[in-house]
C-alpha cells in the first residue's frame, strides 16, 4: 500500500491538492497532521481514500526544514506523516506549489 504523507499551507484549495497528488503518482491512503485535516479531508473524500491523522513531533525524517522543526517538532511534515502512518519512506518530500508530498510503502 502506498501512503502519501502530505503537508500544505492552511487553506490550500482542493485543485492544488489534487494536482500535487497526481504529480506524485497517486496513493492508496493519505496521511497528514491534525492541523491540516480540513484541507486533506476534502482530498480524501474526492479520491475515496482513507486519511490518517498523525502526531509528527519527534519522528525522524531524512530531510530537515528549520521552520518545520521549530513549528511541528520534526524535519518534514510530509515525511513524518507518511512514516507515522506505518510506512517505510520510499520517496522523500517533493514540493508542488503549496503542497509537499512524501511517499511511503506499507507491506
C-alpha atoms as one frame of an Amber mdcrd trajectory, in Angstrom:
protein
   0.000   0.000   0.000   1.279   3.418  -0.965   0.771   6.223   1.581   1.139
   9.870   0.607   2.259  11.976   3.540   1.087  15.499   2.787   1.960  18.900
   4.157   0.368  22.067   2.841  -0.308  25.665   3.657  -3.516  26.369   5.577
  -6.404  26.903   3.172  -4.749  25.144   0.226  -7.513  24.648  -2.360  -8.623
  21.194  -3.469  -7.451  21.634  -7.105  -3.868  22.237  -5.884  -4.027  19.149
  -3.655  -5.427  17.012  -6.487  -2.738  18.201  -8.910   0.040  17.541  -6.395
  -1.218  14.037  -5.616  -1.419  13.234  -9.313   2.084  14.640  -9.927   3.410
  12.463  -7.093   1.994   9.350  -8.727  -1.102   8.841  -6.597  -1.593   6.836
  -3.409  -3.783   4.272  -1.686  -4.055   6.336   1.523  -3.238   9.827   2.777
  -1.546  10.996   5.975  -1.111  14.447   7.475  -1.064  16.342  10.745  -4.329
  17.091  12.596  -3.893  20.803  11.831  -4.339  20.084   8.100  -7.340  17.779
   8.490  -9.814  20.286   6.955  -7.855  20.534   3.713  -6.958  16.841   3.482
 -10.448  15.549   4.299 -11.622  17.192   1.085  -8.885  15.429  -0.883  -9.545
  12.081   0.810 -13.253  12.373   0.056 -12.643  13.421  -3.569 -10.398  10.391
  -4.169 -12.179   7.911  -1.874  -9.023   7.367   0.182  -8.514   6.765   3.900
  -6.932   9.652   5.801  -4.556   9.072   8.729  -4.006  11.970  11.136  -0.555
  11.672  12.688   1.129  13.448  15.602   4.531  14.029  13.962   6.583  15.578
  16.786   9.695  13.518  17.395   9.529  11.455  14.188  12.952  11.432  12.499
  12.953  12.397   8.823  15.715  12.318   6.208  15.158  15.928   5.160  15.042
  18.881   7.523  13.363  22.264   7.491  14.349  24.582  10.314  10.933  26.260
  10.191   9.026  22.965  10.266  11.225  21.595  13.075  10.519  24.713  15.170
   6.771  24.587  14.479   5.974  20.857  14.434   8.925  19.113  16.120  10.012
  17.174  13.038  12.067  17.928   9.946   9.303  17.363   7.395   5.552  17.133
   7.953   5.042  15.102   4.768   7.782  12.576   5.547   6.870  12.264   9.223
   3.181  11.781   8.418   3.958   9.032   5.898   6.300   7.287   8.340   3.949
   7.795  11.289   1.090   6.183   9.347   3.110   2.981   9.375   5.053   3.221
   6.166   8.680   2.907   5.127   9.706   6.055   3.282  10.436   5.303  -0.375
  10.305   8.817  -1.848  11.415  11.832   0.207   9.407  15.023   0.133   8.805
  16.890  -3.081   7.115  20.243  -3.335   4.300  21.018  -5.758   3.395  24.689
  -5.229   1.784  24.977  -1.773   1.804  21.178  -1.269   4.601  18.859  -0.112
   4.270  15.106  -0.591   6.415  12.179   0.561   5.615   8.578  -0.290   5.900
   5.580   1.999   5.107   1.931   1.358   3.336  -0.366   3.802   3.910  -4.072
   3.200
